[in-house]
Amino acid sequence: MERDENKMVLMEPVRTTKKLDENEEEPEALLMSPTSRMFHEPNYNVYTLAIMGWKIPLNVDAMKAEIQGKLLKHPRFSSLQAVDESDDSRKMKWVPTTVNIDDHITVPDLKSIPNNMDSHLADKLVEEYISNLSTTTIDMSKPLWDLHILNVKTSHADATCIFRFHHSLGDGVSLISLLLSCFRKTSDPTSLPTLLVSSSSSSKGKSNLSNNRRSIRSLIWQCLVKLWWCIRLLFNTIIDVLLFVATALFLKDSQSPFTVPQGFKLSTRLRFIYRTISLDDIKFIKNSTNSTVNDVILGITQAALSRYIHRRYEIEGKRKFSPQKMRCRANVVVNLRPALGVQTVAEMIEKNAIVIQGNCFGFVIIPLSISQLDNPLDYVLKAKTTMDRKKHSLESRCTFYFSQLLIKLFGFEGATTLAARVLSQTTLIFSNVAGPPEEVSCSGHPLTFLAPTCYGQPTGLMVHGCSYAKKLTFAVAVDEGIIPDPNLESFRLIKEAALSKWRTKVD
């Protein structure tokens, strides 16, 4: 089945009826944000999957009660998305409705599966189930989320569930905050999980006598440094925005095993591969290269791409292949709004306050080096150099405001056409999100791993990273027609190189 055959048609305005008490006012329908509305266009119909592994089999009734008591209090999970019938611009609104929890929970019949099933076969069963989800959509006559519970033991967990959301409900940062409001710390069942939240507060330094006596030369030097900083920021931003516009118009990545071939139709079925590694190992590599966790994750991805491409071209006998001349880029999703935090979200839900956290993100296009490096750590160092340059740019904010401008000029269809073109002109989409740093449980079920991913995006490869406790899970969504044999082996090579460097220092 091709994507064109699976286009979602917007329904006519949904009318909901709800019995209200005499003194109860009917909830007001809220207007959907332009960014969320974009995800309803046929060429931009994206769903988010939160794949969760558990240490024990799931009690379905307990999970239902937890969702009913907490998550459904949020208006986005208890509202329909309907076209505003009084507006010709096809704007959509959140229309509150009564939710039947059984319409959103799916528990496949697995009684025929033996308890002592081989873990490899069980892994394949779960992978096939998740891949089949990518060929389906959620009926718009109900809120656009559902939960699939698979009580089958795999090599990763004793049970697996897949929380599926339409991307119009929110971006990764807002959705994970909402989802974790149903969880509690395993070590303290009364405490909510924590997330690293950006703080906008600034501390005012105390002026002292030495500051007042700074020389004129020092002040001039500081002014020159700040001026140079601003010039670099402006120059980098202009260059990045121009390259972004060029990508939307004509600039396409070089043909490789990861790019969509000319005339190739993306299938509706994606394959999802997820692997969990130690976060301590990631931090060890980070310290060895004096980089950040994001640099290491991008370096691992860069190494995996390089090794895969070289292996494929060697098998196909393309000896004259020159990776240095290959244009290979990643579209990195950048969150532009600090998360409220699980504690704040949970308090607002309990107080029936409206939590407005939808989609607010921009894109940063990062060039990737596709080369065979003798030292695997060099992949991380190259990623660090690239990321340091991109951090000194306003590309992510400009791309967000650029999309808002496109909506006003060309409408949702025109804006999503250009946005989809940017994604399809690059090799992959990359995203990462920070999970809770401690182990958490939901209604007494301890979580093993959390692997978010997406489907519906106009590209054949998407890489997600998500931290949880002392683990980091990579989730790769691939079109099997483009990449039939994905693997995640590059981390081991980079870790071994870091260990070797550390042993050399010790010796």
Coordinates of C-alpha atoms in Angstrom, one line a residue:
M1 CA 0.0 0.0 0.0
E2 CA 1.3 3.5 -0.8
R3 CA 1.0 6.6 1.2
D4 CA -1.3 8.2 -1.4
E5 CA -3.8 5.5 -0.9
N6 CA -3.9 6.1 2.8
K7 CA -4.7 9.8 2.9
M8 CA -6.8 10.9 5.8
V9 CA -9.8 13.0 4.8
L10 CA -10.9 15.6 7.3
M11 CA -14.4 14.9 8.6
E12 CA -17.2 17.3 8.6
P13 CA -17.7 19.2 11.9
V14 CA -18.4 16.7 14.7
R15 CA -21.4 17.5 16.8
T16 CA -21.2 16.2 20.4
T17 CA -24.1 16.0 22.8
K18 CA -23.5 16.0 26.5
K19 CA -26.0 16.1 29.3
L20 CA -25.3 19.0 31.6
D21 CA -26.7 19.8 35.0
E22 CA -28.8 23.0 35.3
N23 CA -25.9 24.9 37.0
E24 CA -23.2 23.4 34.8
E25 CA -21.9 25.4 31.9
E26 CA -21.0 23.7 28.6
P27 CA -17.2 23.5 28.1
E28 CA -15.9 26.0 25.5
A29 CA -14.3 24.7 22.4
L30 CA -10.7 25.9 22.0
L31 CA -9.1 26.8 18.7
M32 CA -6.3 24.5 17.6
S33 CA -2.9 26.1 17.1
P34 CA -1.7 26.5 13.5
T35 CA 1.3 24.1 14.0
S36 CA -1.0 21.4 15.4
R37 CA -3.5 22.0 12.5
M38 CA -0.7 21.3 10.0
F39 CA -0.5 17.7 11.1
H40 CA -3.9 17.0 9.7
E41 CA -2.8 17.6 6.1
P42 CA -2.6 14.4 4.1
N43 CA 1.1 14.9 3.3
Y44 CA 1.9 15.7 7.0
N45 CA -0.3 13.3 8.9
V46 CA 2.1 12.2 11.7
Y47 CA 1.5 9.9 14.7
T48 CA 3.7 9.5 17.7
L49 CA 4.3 6.1 19.3
A50 CA 5.6 5.7 22.9
I51 CA 6.8 2.1 23.1
M52 CA 7.1 1.1 26.8
G53 CA 8.6 -2.0 28.2
W54 CA 7.6 -3.3 31.7
K55 CA 9.2 -5.5 34.3
I56 CA 6.0 -7.4 35.0
P57 CA 2.9 -8.3 33.0
L58 CA 0.4 -5.5 32.9
N59 CA -2.9 -5.5 34.8
V60 CA -5.3 -4.0 32.1
D61 CA -7.9 -2.9 34.6
A62 CA -5.3 -1.0 36.7
M63 CA -4.0 0.7 33.7
K64 CA -7.5 1.8 32.6
A65 CA -8.2 3.2 36.0
E66 CA -4.9 5.2 36.0
I67 CA -5.6 6.7 32.6
Q68 CA -9.2 7.4 33.5
G69 CA -8.3 9.1 36.8
K70 CA -5.4 11.3 35.5
L71 CA -4.8 11.5 31.7
L72 CA -8.4 12.0 30.7
K73 CA -8.6 15.1 32.9
H74 CA -6.5 16.8 30.3
P75 CA -8.7 18.4 27.6
R76 CA -6.6 17.2 24.7
F77 CA -7.2 13.6 25.6
S78 CA -11.0 14.1 26.1
S79 CA -11.8 16.3 23.1
L80 CA -12.6 15.7 19.5
Q81 CA -10.9 17.6 16.8
A82 CA -13.5 19.2 14.5
V83 CA -13.6 21.7 11.7
D84 CA -15.1 25.0 12.7
E85 CA -18.3 25.2 10.6
S86 CA -18.6 29.0 11.0
D87 CA -15.1 29.6 9.4
D88 CA -14.2 29.1 5.7
S89 CA -10.5 28.8 6.5
R90 CA -10.9 25.2 7.7
K91 CA -9.7 26.0 11.2
M92 CA -10.1 23.2 13.8
K93 CA -11.3 23.3 17.4
W94 CA -11.0 21.1 20.4
V95 CA -14.5 20.0 21.2
P96 CA -14.9 18.4 24.7
T97 CA -16.7 15.0 24.7
T98 CA -17.4 12.0 26.9
V99 CA -14.7 9.4 26.5
N100 CA -15.4 5.7 26.7
I101 CA -12.0 4.3 27.8
D102 CA -12.7 0.9 26.3
D103 CA -12.7 2.5 22.8
H104 CA -9.1 3.5 23.3
I105 CA -7.6 0.3 24.9
T106 CA -6.7 -2.6 22.7
V107 CA -5.6 -5.9 24.2
P108 CA -4.8 -8.5 21.5
D109 CA -5.7 -12.1 22.2
L110 CA -2.3 -13.8 22.9
K111 CA -3.7 -17.0 24.6
S112 CA -2.5 -19.1 21.8
I113 CA 1.1 -18.0 22.3
P114 CA 3.1 -20.4 24.6
N115 CA 4.6 -18.9 27.8
N116 CA 7.9 -20.5 27.0
M117 CA 8.1 -18.9 23.5
D118 CA 11.6 -18.2 22.2
S119 CA 12.5 -14.6 23.0
H120 CA 13.7 -14.0 19.5
L121 CA 10.3 -15.0 18.1
A122 CA 8.5 -12.9 20.8
D123 CA 10.6 -9.9 19.7
K124 CA 9.6 -10.5 16.1
L125 CA 5.9 -10.7 17.2
V126 CA 6.0 -7.4 19.0
E127 CA 7.9 -5.7 16.1
E128 CA 5.4 -7.0 13.6
Y129 CA 2.5 -5.7 15.7
I130 CA 4.1 -2.2 16.0
S131 CA 4.9 -2.1 12.3
N132 CA 1.3 -3.0 11.5
L133 CA 0.2 0.0 13.5
S134 CA 2.0 2.3 11.1
T135 CA -0.5 1.3 8.4
T136 CA -3.5 2.5 10.4
T137 CA -4.9 5.7 11.7
I138 CA -7.3 6.6 14.5
D139 CA -10.9 7.4 13.8
M140 CA -11.6 11.1 14.1
S141 CA -14.9 10.4 15.7
K142 CA -13.1 10.0 19.0
P143 CA -10.1 11.7 20.7
L144 CA -6.9 10.8 18.7
W145 CA -5.0 8.5 21.1
D146 CA -5.1 4.8 22.0
L147 CA -3.2 2.3 24.0
H148 CA -2.2 -1.2 22.9
I149 CA -1.2 -3.8 25.6
L150 CA 0.9 -6.8 24.7
N151 CA 1.4 -9.1 27.6
V152 CA 4.1 -11.2 26.0
K153 CA 7.6 -11.7 27.3
T154 CA 10.4 -10.5 25.0
S155 CA 14.2 -10.2 25.4
H156 CA 13.6 -6.5 26.3
A157 CA 10.7 -6.7 28.8
D158 CA 8.0 -8.9 30.4
A159 CA 5.3 -6.9 28.7
T160 CA 5.1 -4.2 26.1
C161 CA 2.5 -1.4 25.5
I162 CA 2.3 1.1 22.7
F163 CA 0.8 4.5 23.5
R164 CA -0.2 6.1 20.2
F165 CA -1.0 9.8 19.8
H166 CA -1.8 12.0 16.8
H167 CA 1.0 14.6 16.7
S168 CA -1.6 17.4 16.8
L169 CA -2.0 16.6 20.5
G170 CA 1.4 17.9 21.2
D171 CA 5.2 17.6 20.6
G172 CA 7.5 15.1 22.3
V173 CA 8.3 17.3 25.3
S174 CA 4.7 18.2 26.2
L175 CA 3.4 14.6 25.6
I176 CA 6.1 13.0 27.8
S177 CA 5.2 15.4 30.6
L178 CA 1.5 14.5 30.3
L179 CA 2.2 10.8 30.1
L180 CA 4.5 10.8 33.1
S181 CA 1.8 12.5 35.2
C182 CA 0.3 8.9 35.4
F183 CA 3.6 7.6 36.9
R184 CA 5.2 7.7 40.3
K185 CA 8.8 7.1 41.5
T186 CA 9.4 3.4 42.1
S187 CA 11.4 4.3 45.2
D188 CA 8.7 6.5 46.5
P189 CA 5.2 5.7 45.2
T190 CA 3.8 9.0 46.5
S191 CA 6.2 11.2 44.5
L192 CA 5.9 12.2 40.9
P193 CA 8.8 11.7 38.4
T194 CA 11.1 14.5 37.7
L195 CA 12.3 16.0 34.4
L196 CA 15.1 18.4 33.7
V197 CA 13.3 21.6 33.1
S198 CA 14.9 24.7 31.6
S199 CA 14.8 27.7 33.9
S200 CA 14.3 31.2 32.7
S201 CA 15.2 32.7 36.0
S202 CA 18.5 34.7 36.1
S203 CA 20.5 35.5 39.1
K204 CA 21.9 39.0 39.5
G205 CA 25.5 39.1 40.3
K206 CA 26.5 41.3 43.2
S207 CA 28.5 44.2 42.2
N208 CA 31.7 44.8 44.1
L209 CA 34.5 47.2 44.3
S210 CA 36.7 45.4 41.8
N211 CA 34.0 45.5 39.1
N212 CA 33.7 49.2 39.5
R213 CA 37.4 49.6 39.0
R214 CA 37.7 47.7 35.8
S215 CA 39.9 49.5 33.3
I216 CA 38.7 51.1 30.2
R217 CA 40.8 48.7 28.1
S218 CA 38.9 45.7 29.7
L219 CA 35.5 47.3 29.0
I220 CA 36.5 48.0 25.3
W221 CA 37.7 44.4 24.9
Q222 CA 34.4 43.0 26.3
C223 CA 32.4 45.2 24.0
L224 CA 34.5 44.0 21.0
V225 CA 33.9 40.4 22.0
K226 CA 30.2 40.9 22.4
L227 CA 30.1 42.7 19.0
W228 CA 32.0 39.8 17.4
W229 CA 29.6 37.3 19.1
C230 CA 26.6 39.2 17.6
I231 CA 28.1 39.4 14.2
R232 CA 28.8 35.6 14.2
L233 CA 25.3 34.9 15.4
L234 CA 23.8 37.0 12.7
F235 CA 26.1 35.6 10.0
N236 CA 25.5 31.9 11.0
T237 CA 21.7 32.5 11.2
I238 CA 21.6 34.1 7.7
I239 CA 23.6 31.2 6.2
D240 CA 21.5 28.5 7.9
V241 CA 18.2 30.1 6.9
L242 CA 19.3 30.4 3.3
L243 CA 20.4 26.8 3.2
F244 CA 17.0 25.8 4.7
V245 CA 15.2 27.8 2.0
A246 CA 17.4 26.2 -0.6
T247 CA 16.6 22.8 0.7
A248 CA 12.9 23.5 0.5
L249 CA 13.3 24.6 -3.2
F250 CA 16.0 22.5 -4.8
L251 CA 19.0 21.4 -2.6
K252 CA 18.7 17.6 -2.1
D253 CA 21.1 15.2 -0.4
S254 CA 23.2 12.8 -2.5
Q255 CA 21.8 9.5 -3.5
S256 CA 22.6 6.9 -0.9
P257 CA 21.1 3.7 0.6
F258 CA 19.2 6.0 3.1
T259 CA 17.7 8.5 0.7
V260 CA 14.4 8.0 -1.2
P261 CA 15.2 7.0 -4.8
Q262 CA 13.8 9.1 -7.7
G263 CA 10.2 8.0 -8.3
F264 CA 10.1 5.6 -5.3
K265 CA 6.9 5.6 -3.3
L266 CA 7.2 5.4 0.4
S267 CA 5.3 2.5 1.9
T268 CA 2.8 3.0 4.7
R269 CA 4.4 0.2 6.7
L270 CA 7.5 1.1 8.7
R271 CA 9.8 -1.1 10.7
F272 CA 10.7 0.0 14.3
I273 CA 13.9 -1.1 15.8
Y274 CA 14.8 -0.1 19.4
R275 CA 17.9 -0.9 21.5
T276 CA 18.8 0.2 25.0
I277 CA 22.3 1.0 26.1
S278 CA 23.8 2.3 29.3
L279 CA 23.6 6.0 29.9
D280 CA 26.7 5.7 32.1
D281 CA 28.6 4.5 29.0
I282 CA 27.3 7.5 27.1
K283 CA 28.6 9.8 29.8
F284 CA 31.9 8.0 29.8
I285 CA 32.3 8.7 26.1
K286 CA 31.2 12.3 26.7
N287 CA 33.9 12.9 29.3
S288 CA 36.5 11.2 27.1
T289 CA 35.8 13.6 24.3
N290 CA 34.9 16.7 26.4
S291 CA 31.5 16.9 24.6
T292 CA 27.8 16.7 25.5
V293 CA 25.4 13.8 25.6
N294 CA 23.7 15.1 22.4
D295 CA 27.1 15.2 20.7
V296 CA 27.7 11.5 21.6
I297 CA 24.2 10.5 20.4
L298 CA 24.7 12.3 17.1
G299 CA 28.2 10.9 16.7
I300 CA 26.9 7.3 17.2
T301 CA 24.2 8.0 14.5
Q302 CA 26.9 9.4 12.2
A303 CA 29.1 6.4 12.7
A304 CA 26.2 4.0 12.0
L305 CA 25.3 5.8 8.8
S306 CA 29.0 5.8 7.6
R307 CA 29.5 2.1 8.3
Y308 CA 26.2 1.1 6.7
I309 CA 26.8 3.1 3.5
H310 CA 30.4 1.8 3.1
R311 CA 29.3 -1.8 3.6
R312 CA 26.4 -1.5 1.1
Y313 CA 28.6 0.1 -1.5
E314 CA 31.4 -2.5 -1.0
I315 CA 28.8 -5.3 -1.4
E316 CA 27.5 -3.6 -4.6
G317 CA 31.0 -3.3 -5.9
K318 CA 31.1 0.5 -6.2
R319 CA 34.8 1.0 -5.6
K320 CA 34.9 4.5 -6.9
F321 CA 32.4 5.7 -4.3
S322 CA 33.7 8.9 -2.6
P323 CA 32.0 9.5 0.8
Q324 CA 33.8 12.9 1.1
K325 CA 31.8 14.3 -1.8
M326 CA 28.5 13.0 -0.4
R327 CA 25.9 15.5 0.9
C328 CA 24.2 13.8 3.8
R329 CA 22.2 15.9 6.3
A330 CA 20.0 15.3 9.3
N331 CA 16.9 17.3 10.2
V332 CA 17.1 17.8 14.0
V333 CA 13.9 18.6 15.8
V334 CA 14.5 21.3 18.4
N335 CA 12.0 22.1 21.2
L336 CA 11.5 25.9 21.5
R337 CA 9.4 26.0 24.7
P338 CA 10.6 24.9 28.1
A339 CA 8.6 22.0 29.5
L340 CA 6.4 22.8 32.5
G341 CA 7.6 19.7 34.3
V342 CA 5.6 16.7 35.5
Q343 CA 4.9 18.2 38.9
T344 CA 3.4 21.4 37.4
V345 CA 1.4 19.5 34.8
A346 CA 0.0 17.1 37.4
E347 CA -1.1 20.0 39.7
M348 CA -2.8 21.8 36.8
I349 CA -4.7 18.6 35.8
E350 CA -5.8 18.0 39.4
K351 CA -7.1 21.6 39.6
N352 CA -8.9 21.2 36.3
A353 CA -6.8 24.0 34.9
I354 CA -6.2 24.0 31.1
V355 CA -2.7 22.9 30.3
I356 CA -1.8 24.6 27.0
Q357 CA 1.2 22.8 25.7
G358 CA 1.0 21.8 22.0
N359 CA 3.5 21.8 19.2
C360 CA 6.3 24.4 19.4
F361 CA 9.4 23.3 17.7
G362 CA 11.8 24.2 14.9
F363 CA 14.2 22.4 12.6
V364 CA 18.0 22.5 12.4
I365 CA 19.7 21.0 9.4
I366 CA 23.0 19.4 10.4
P367 CA 25.6 18.1 7.9
L368 CA 26.8 14.6 8.6
S369 CA 30.3 13.3 7.7
I370 CA 30.1 10.0 5.8
S371 CA 33.6 8.7 6.0
Q372 CA 35.5 5.7 7.4
L373 CA 37.5 7.0 10.4
D374 CA 40.3 5.0 11.9
N375 CA 39.4 6.2 15.4
P376 CA 35.6 5.8 16.2
L377 CA 35.8 8.7 18.7
D378 CA 36.4 11.0 15.8
Y379 CA 32.8 10.6 14.9
V380 CA 31.8 12.2 18.2
L381 CA 34.4 14.9 17.8
K382 CA 33.1 15.8 14.4
A383 CA 29.5 15.9 15.8
K384 CA 30.7 18.2 18.6
T385 CA 32.3 20.6 16.1
T386 CA 29.1 20.7 14.1
M387 CA 26.8 21.1 17.1
D388 CA 28.9 23.9 18.6
R389 CA 28.6 25.8 15.3
K390 CA 24.8 25.2 15.2
K391 CA 24.3 26.3 18.8
H392 CA 25.5 29.8 17.7
S393 CA 22.6 30.3 15.4
L394 CA 18.9 31.1 15.5
E395 CA 18.0 28.7 12.8
S396 CA 15.5 26.7 14.9
R397 CA 13.5 29.8 15.9
C398 CA 13.6 31.2 12.4
T399 CA 12.3 27.9 10.9
F400 CA 9.4 27.9 13.3
Y401 CA 8.4 31.5 12.5
F402 CA 9.0 30.8 8.8
S403 CA 6.4 28.0 9.0
Q404 CA 3.9 30.4 10.7
L405 CA 4.5 32.9 7.9
L406 CA 3.9 30.2 5.2
I407 CA 0.6 29.3 6.8
K408 CA -0.6 32.9 6.5
L409 CA 0.7 33.2 2.9
F410 CA -0.2 29.8 1.4
G411 CA -2.5 28.2 3.9
F412 CA -2.0 24.8 5.6
E413 CA -1.7 22.8 2.4
G414 CA 1.1 25.1 1.0
A415 CA 2.9 25.2 4.3
T416 CA 2.9 21.5 4.8
T417 CA 4.0 20.9 1.2
L418 CA 7.1 23.0 1.7
A419 CA 7.7 21.5 5.2
A420 CA 7.4 17.9 3.8
R421 CA 9.8 18.8 1.0
V422 CA 12.5 20.0 3.4
L423 CA 12.2 16.6 5.2
S424 CA 12.2 14.5 2.1
Q425 CA 15.2 16.4 0.7
T426 CA 17.4 15.4 3.6
T427 CA 18.6 11.9 4.6
L428 CA 17.0 11.5 8.0
I429 CA 15.1 13.1 10.9
F430 CA 16.7 13.1 14.3
S431 CA 15.1 13.8 17.6
N432 CA 15.8 13.1 21.3
V433 CA 13.9 13.7 24.5
A434 CA 14.9 13.5 28.2
G435 CA 12.9 11.0 30.3
P436 CA 12.9 10.8 34.1
P437 CA 16.4 10.2 35.7
E438 CA 14.9 7.8 38.2
E439 CA 13.0 4.5 37.8
V440 CA 9.2 5.0 37.7
S441 CA 6.1 2.9 37.9
C442 CA 2.5 3.2 36.7
S443 CA -0.2 1.7 39.0
G444 CA 2.4 -0.6 40.5
H445 CA 4.0 -1.7 37.2
P446 CA 7.8 -0.7 37.0
L447 CA 8.9 0.6 33.7
T448 CA 11.9 -1.0 31.9
F449 CA 12.4 1.3 29.0
L450 CA 10.7 4.1 27.0
A451 CA 11.2 4.4 23.3
P452 CA 9.3 7.2 21.5
T453 CA 9.1 7.2 17.7
C454 CA 6.9 8.5 14.8
Y455 CA 5.3 7.4 11.6
G456 CA 3.7 9.4 8.7
Q457 CA 6.7 11.6 8.2
P458 CA 7.8 12.1 4.5
T459 CA 11.2 10.4 4.9
G460 CA 12.5 6.8 5.0
L461 CA 14.6 7.1 8.2
M462 CA 14.0 8.6 11.6
V463 CA 16.1 8.2 14.7
H464 CA 14.9 9.0 18.2
G465 CA 16.9 8.9 21.5
C466 CA 15.2 8.8 24.9
S467 CA 16.9 8.7 28.3
Y468 CA 15.3 6.9 31.3
A469 CA 17.0 6.2 34.6
K470 CA 20.5 5.0 33.8
K471 CA 19.5 3.9 30.3
L472 CA 19.3 5.4 26.8
T473 CA 17.1 3.9 24.2
F474 CA 17.5 4.4 20.5
A475 CA 14.4 3.9 18.3
V476 CA 14.9 3.8 14.6
A477 CA 11.9 4.0 12.2
V478 CA 12.8 2.8 8.7
D479 CA 11.0 2.1 5.4
E480 CA 11.9 -1.6 4.7
G481 CA 11.8 -0.8 1.0
I482 CA 14.8 1.5 1.4
I483 CA 16.7 0.0 4.4
P484 CA 16.0 -3.8 4.6
D485 CA 18.7 -4.5 7.3
P486 CA 19.0 -1.8 9.9
N487 CA 21.5 -2.3 12.7
L488 CA 22.7 -0.4 15.8
E489 CA 26.3 -1.7 16.3
S490 CA 28.3 1.5 16.1
F491 CA 27.9 2.3 19.8
R492 CA 30.0 -0.7 20.7
L493 CA 32.9 0.5 18.6
I494 CA 32.8 4.0 20.0
K495 CA 32.7 2.7 23.5
E496 CA 35.7 0.4 23.0
A497 CA 37.7 3.4 21.5
A498 CA 36.8 5.5 24.6
L499 CA 37.9 2.7 26.9
S500 CA 41.1 2.3 25.0
K501 CA 41.8 6.0 25.3
W502 CA 41.1 5.9 29.0
R503 CA 43.4 2.9 29.6
T504 CA 46.2 4.8 27.7
K505 CA 45.8 7.8 30.0
V506 CA 45.9 5.5 33.1
D507 CA 49.0 3.7 31.9

